């Protein structure tokens, strides 16, 4: 049996079971709710653990196949964790406001990210500082604005294969764009979310830093584990291919060896006869004595 990536005790420790007030729930989340306490819905952690395991295995598999990921979390409780974990795995991220059309209007996005790269080069080369103060200030402000919105996706040349989204209710525009484009969504969903909008829902508290950090960190662990497994398999395949090439080379060498000439065959026969005669001469004395004894009888 596969060991659980997140245990119920860990989930309890970071309060993954606390949902939203009962008057703010989405009825579609009923299947993941254990009950309620003091006006708050309590999430069934056995289902949280099960659904998280499914999401983890899926993300790990995608990472092993070399797929790309985009992490999204613009609420305060998620920003720091999303940024840190995205950098740890070197994946794309959005931690400030999700701009409508980020994915569905990709050409406009590319224009903005290309402009950001252009301004970065100007700043690195010192070209901006050679301009008059007013113009330099204007360009620096433009760069800062673009950086805030697009820093985490400036090198995203195509749609991501998978998006991990914290609080799909808040990030409904990102969810809608991903669904329209057929991008797989792994989502941290609280009791006010609609699980039908997510391919791999993880029912859990999305309102505390510790809860968000636990889920996000383990999802990124899955990405890194998948990549590690892919590298290990690649090395194994290369080793097996190398052994196969060596074996084929040895077999080819045998095949390519020239056939012996008649003279070489005669020499080999003569050597064999000489060897046999030598064995006769060196026959043990005990054997001769035995032969004589047998004759006497």
XYZ file of C-alpha atoms in Angstrom:
297
model
C 0.000 0.000 0.000
C 1.314 3.472 -0.901
C 2.236 5.610 2.096
C 0.012 8.662 2.430
C 1.773 11.872 1.416
C -0.305 13.795 3.955
C -1.563 12.129 7.127
C -4.725 13.028 8.999
C -2.630 14.075 12.007
C -0.687 16.537 9.825
C -3.935 17.826 8.366
C -5.363 18.395 11.843
C -2.209 20.172 12.976
C -2.593 22.888 10.323
C -6.402 22.983 10.571
C -7.151 21.696 7.076
C -10.580 20.615 8.340
C -11.960 24.099 8.996
C -14.281 25.284 6.237
C -16.266 28.495 5.771
C -19.303 29.649 7.753
C -22.277 27.442 6.943
C -24.149 30.345 5.333
C -21.392 30.721 2.717
C -21.131 27.143 1.568
C -21.574 25.686 -1.896
C -24.004 22.723 -1.771
C -21.847 20.930 -4.345
C -19.240 20.533 -1.573
C -21.624 18.437 0.562
C -19.816 15.208 -0.344
C -16.642 16.515 1.328
C -18.239 17.905 4.500
C -18.153 15.893 7.731
C -20.451 18.168 9.727
C -20.603 21.590 11.316
C -19.465 23.169 14.542
C -20.335 26.609 15.890
C -21.554 27.803 12.508
C -18.492 26.492 10.619
C -18.475 23.554 8.224
C -15.983 20.811 9.082
C -14.288 19.102 6.142
C -13.981 15.301 6.118
C -10.205 14.811 6.346
C -10.347 11.183 5.188
C -11.589 12.531 1.871
C -9.029 15.344 1.908
C -6.207 12.817 2.288
C -7.655 10.579 -0.446
C -8.190 13.400 -2.950
C -4.790 14.890 -2.212
C -3.120 11.538 -2.923
C -4.863 11.407 -6.309
C -3.683 14.938 -7.111
C -0.140 14.179 -5.944
C 0.151 11.041 -8.086
C -1.212 12.882 -11.116
C 1.181 15.828 -10.740
C 4.135 13.488 -10.224
C 3.245 11.578 -13.406
C 2.961 14.797 -15.430
C 6.299 16.056 -14.120
C 7.954 12.762 -15.072
C 6.668 13.334 -18.612
C 8.271 16.787 -18.717
C 5.009 18.741 -18.558
C 4.814 22.398 -17.474
C 3.053 23.898 -14.458
C 1.569 27.247 -13.438
C 0.912 27.978 -9.747
C -1.771 30.553 -8.964
C -2.470 32.139 -5.582
C -3.197 35.852 -5.307
C -4.708 36.005 -1.807
C -2.414 37.203 0.986
C -2.370 33.808 2.696
C -0.995 32.203 -0.473
C 1.309 34.752 -2.124
C 4.516 34.098 -0.196
C 4.193 30.318 -0.347
C 3.288 30.233 -4.045
C 6.244 32.480 -4.896
C 8.741 30.461 -2.833
C 7.529 27.064 -4.060
C 7.352 28.153 -7.703
C 10.973 29.270 -7.508
C 11.978 26.041 -5.758
C 10.649 23.997 -8.663
C 11.370 26.605 -11.354
C 7.763 26.707 -12.563
C 5.516 29.582 -13.656
C 3.461 31.526 -11.128
C 0.952 34.340 -10.612
C 0.798 35.898 -7.135
C -0.692 39.306 -7.892
C -4.009 40.010 -9.559
C -4.951 37.601 -12.336
C -5.503 39.773 -15.384
C -8.420 38.722 -17.567
C -7.126 37.250 -20.816
C -3.807 36.123 -19.335
C -4.302 32.815 -21.140
C -7.195 33.376 -23.524
C -5.577 36.491 -25.012
C -2.110 34.998 -25.236
C -0.837 37.277 -28.004
C -1.438 40.344 -25.841
C 0.306 38.602 -22.965
C 3.344 37.949 -25.174
C 3.527 41.626 -26.128
C 3.578 42.598 -22.449
C 6.190 40.006 -21.465
C 8.402 40.902 -24.432
C 8.215 44.552 -23.409
C 9.206 43.575 -19.866
C 12.235 41.669 -21.169
C 13.190 44.654 -23.317
C 13.082 47.025 -20.333
C 15.060 44.557 -18.208
C 17.826 44.492 -20.820
C 17.849 48.287 -20.974
C 18.237 48.474 -17.211
C 20.930 45.785 -17.073
C 22.965 47.489 -19.799
C 22.628 50.857 -18.086
C 20.873 52.358 -21.082
C 17.946 53.650 -18.995
C 20.313 55.676 -16.818
C 21.677 57.490 -19.868
C 18.238 58.955 -20.601
C 16.949 62.218 -19.182
C 15.602 61.854 -15.647
C 11.931 62.168 -16.597
C 12.151 59.542 -19.356
C 14.185 57.163 -17.198
C 11.657 57.460 -14.365
C 8.798 56.748 -16.762
C 10.447 53.571 -18.073
C 11.285 52.344 -14.571
C 7.662 52.765 -13.500
C 6.508 50.897 -16.602
C 8.937 48.082 -15.835
C 7.793 47.872 -12.202
C 4.150 47.578 -13.272
C 4.882 44.892 -15.864
C 7.058 43.040 -13.383
C 4.278 42.992 -10.798
C 1.821 41.459 -13.251
C 4.019 39.237 -15.408
C 7.294 38.393 -13.616
C 6.207 34.798 -12.987
C 5.064 34.105 -16.557
C 7.410 36.228 -18.679
C 9.151 33.099 -20.037
C 5.963 31.107 -20.620
C 6.068 30.483 -24.375
C 2.986 28.247 -24.493
C 0.015 27.287 -22.344
C 0.920 25.325 -19.206
C -0.071 21.667 -19.121
C -1.397 21.925 -15.580
C -2.438 24.693 -13.172
C -2.423 24.462 -9.387
C -4.852 27.045 -8.005
C -5.351 28.099 -4.389
C -8.997 29.093 -3.769
C -10.789 28.419 -7.041
C -13.712 30.586 -5.880
C -11.487 33.672 -5.694
C -9.579 32.745 -8.867
C -12.718 32.099 -10.921
C -11.368 34.012 -13.955
C -8.215 31.870 -14.019
C -10.370 28.753 -13.633
C -12.661 29.809 -16.493
C -9.722 30.482 -18.826
C -8.065 27.165 -17.991
C -11.304 25.257 -18.581
C -11.875 27.018 -21.897
C -8.399 25.996 -23.078
C -8.572 22.448 -21.723
C -5.798 22.960 -19.176
C -5.928 20.483 -16.288
C -6.673 22.108 -12.922
C -5.506 20.880 -9.527
C -7.298 23.057 -6.999
C -7.270 23.718 -3.271
C -11.010 24.127 -2.656
C -12.773 25.273 0.506
C -16.454 24.738 1.330
C -17.504 27.780 -0.722
C -16.035 26.410 -3.980
C -17.532 24.354 -6.796
C -15.612 21.055 -7.121
C -17.083 20.431 -10.584
C -14.807 23.130 -12.006
C -11.655 21.301 -10.941
C -10.134 18.141 -12.417
C -8.308 17.234 -9.207
C -10.042 18.917 -6.237
C -8.343 18.987 -2.829
C -11.030 19.820 -0.235
C -9.328 21.770 2.550
C -9.059 25.060 4.393
C -7.688 27.692 1.985
C -7.735 30.615 4.411
C -4.699 30.084 6.648
C -1.039 30.359 5.726
C -0.113 27.016 7.320
C -2.870 25.125 5.520
C -2.001 26.625 2.143
C 1.703 26.016 2.739
C 1.264 22.324 3.548
C -0.776 21.582 0.427
C 1.317 23.746 -1.913
C 4.645 22.436 -0.629
C 3.587 18.813 -1.103
C 2.273 19.495 -4.605
C 5.649 20.990 -5.526
C 7.322 17.968 -3.905
C 5.354 15.865 -6.403
C 6.754 17.925 -9.283
C 10.319 17.450 -8.052
C 9.790 13.737 -7.360
C 8.420 13.223 -10.856
C 11.415 14.927 -12.435
C 13.790 12.907 -10.271
C 12.118 9.658 -11.324
C 12.389 10.669 -14.990
C 16.135 11.346 -14.670
C 16.647 8.016 -12.892
C 14.774 6.159 -15.644
C 16.756 7.989 -18.331
C 20.069 6.935 -16.759
C 18.838 3.348 -16.522
C 17.790 3.348 -20.183
C 21.140 4.827 -21.244
C 23.025 2.175 -19.276
C 20.981 -0.647 -20.814
C 21.464 0.827 -24.286
C 25.240 1.016 -23.705
C 25.403 -2.655 -22.640
C 23.364 -3.636 -25.697
C 25.714 -1.735 -28.014
C 28.753 -3.465 -26.454
C 27.115 -6.881 -26.873
C 26.265 -6.165 -30.507
C 29.841 -5.016 -31.108
C 31.307 -8.222 -29.662
C 28.970 -10.352 -31.768
C 29.854 -8.372 -34.881
C 33.554 -8.849 -34.156
C 33.065 -12.622 -34.092
C 31.122 -12.526 -37.346
C 33.729 -10.362 -39.041
C 36.676 -12.628 -38.045
C 38.325 -14.197 -41.207
C 37.982 -17.970 -41.814
C 41.208 -20.015 -41.260
C 43.295 -20.864 -44.363
C 44.040 -24.544 -45.339
C 47.601 -24.135 -44.008
C 46.270 -22.810 -40.660
C 43.876 -25.765 -40.450
C 46.736 -28.274 -41.037
C 48.839 -26.552 -38.382
C 45.957 -26.725 -35.910
C 45.479 -30.478 -36.609
C 49.193 -31.125 -36.154
C 49.204 -29.254 -32.826
C 46.249 -31.271 -31.618
C 47.927 -34.637 -32.529
C 51.164 -33.589 -30.839
C 49.213 -32.650 -27.713
C 47.472 -36.038 -27.655
C 50.816 -37.922 -27.989
C 52.263 -35.893 -25.150
C 49.382 -36.970 -22.937
C 50.086 -40.636 -23.805
C 53.753 -40.294 -22.822
C 52.864 -38.657 -19.510
C 50.447 -41.440 -18.536
C 50.843 -42.068 -14.725
C 53.044 -45.022 -13.592
C 50.267 -46.312 -11.381
C 48.158 -46.757 -14.469
C 50.915 -48.858 -16.161
C 51.237 -51.021 -13.073
C 47.533 -51.556 -13.005
C 47.645 -52.584 -16.672
C 50.420 -55.142 -15.929
C 48.458 -56.501 -12.989
C 45.464 -56.977 -15.146
C 47.655 -58.871 -17.692
C 48.957 -61.213 -14.970
C 45.457 -62.139 -14.018
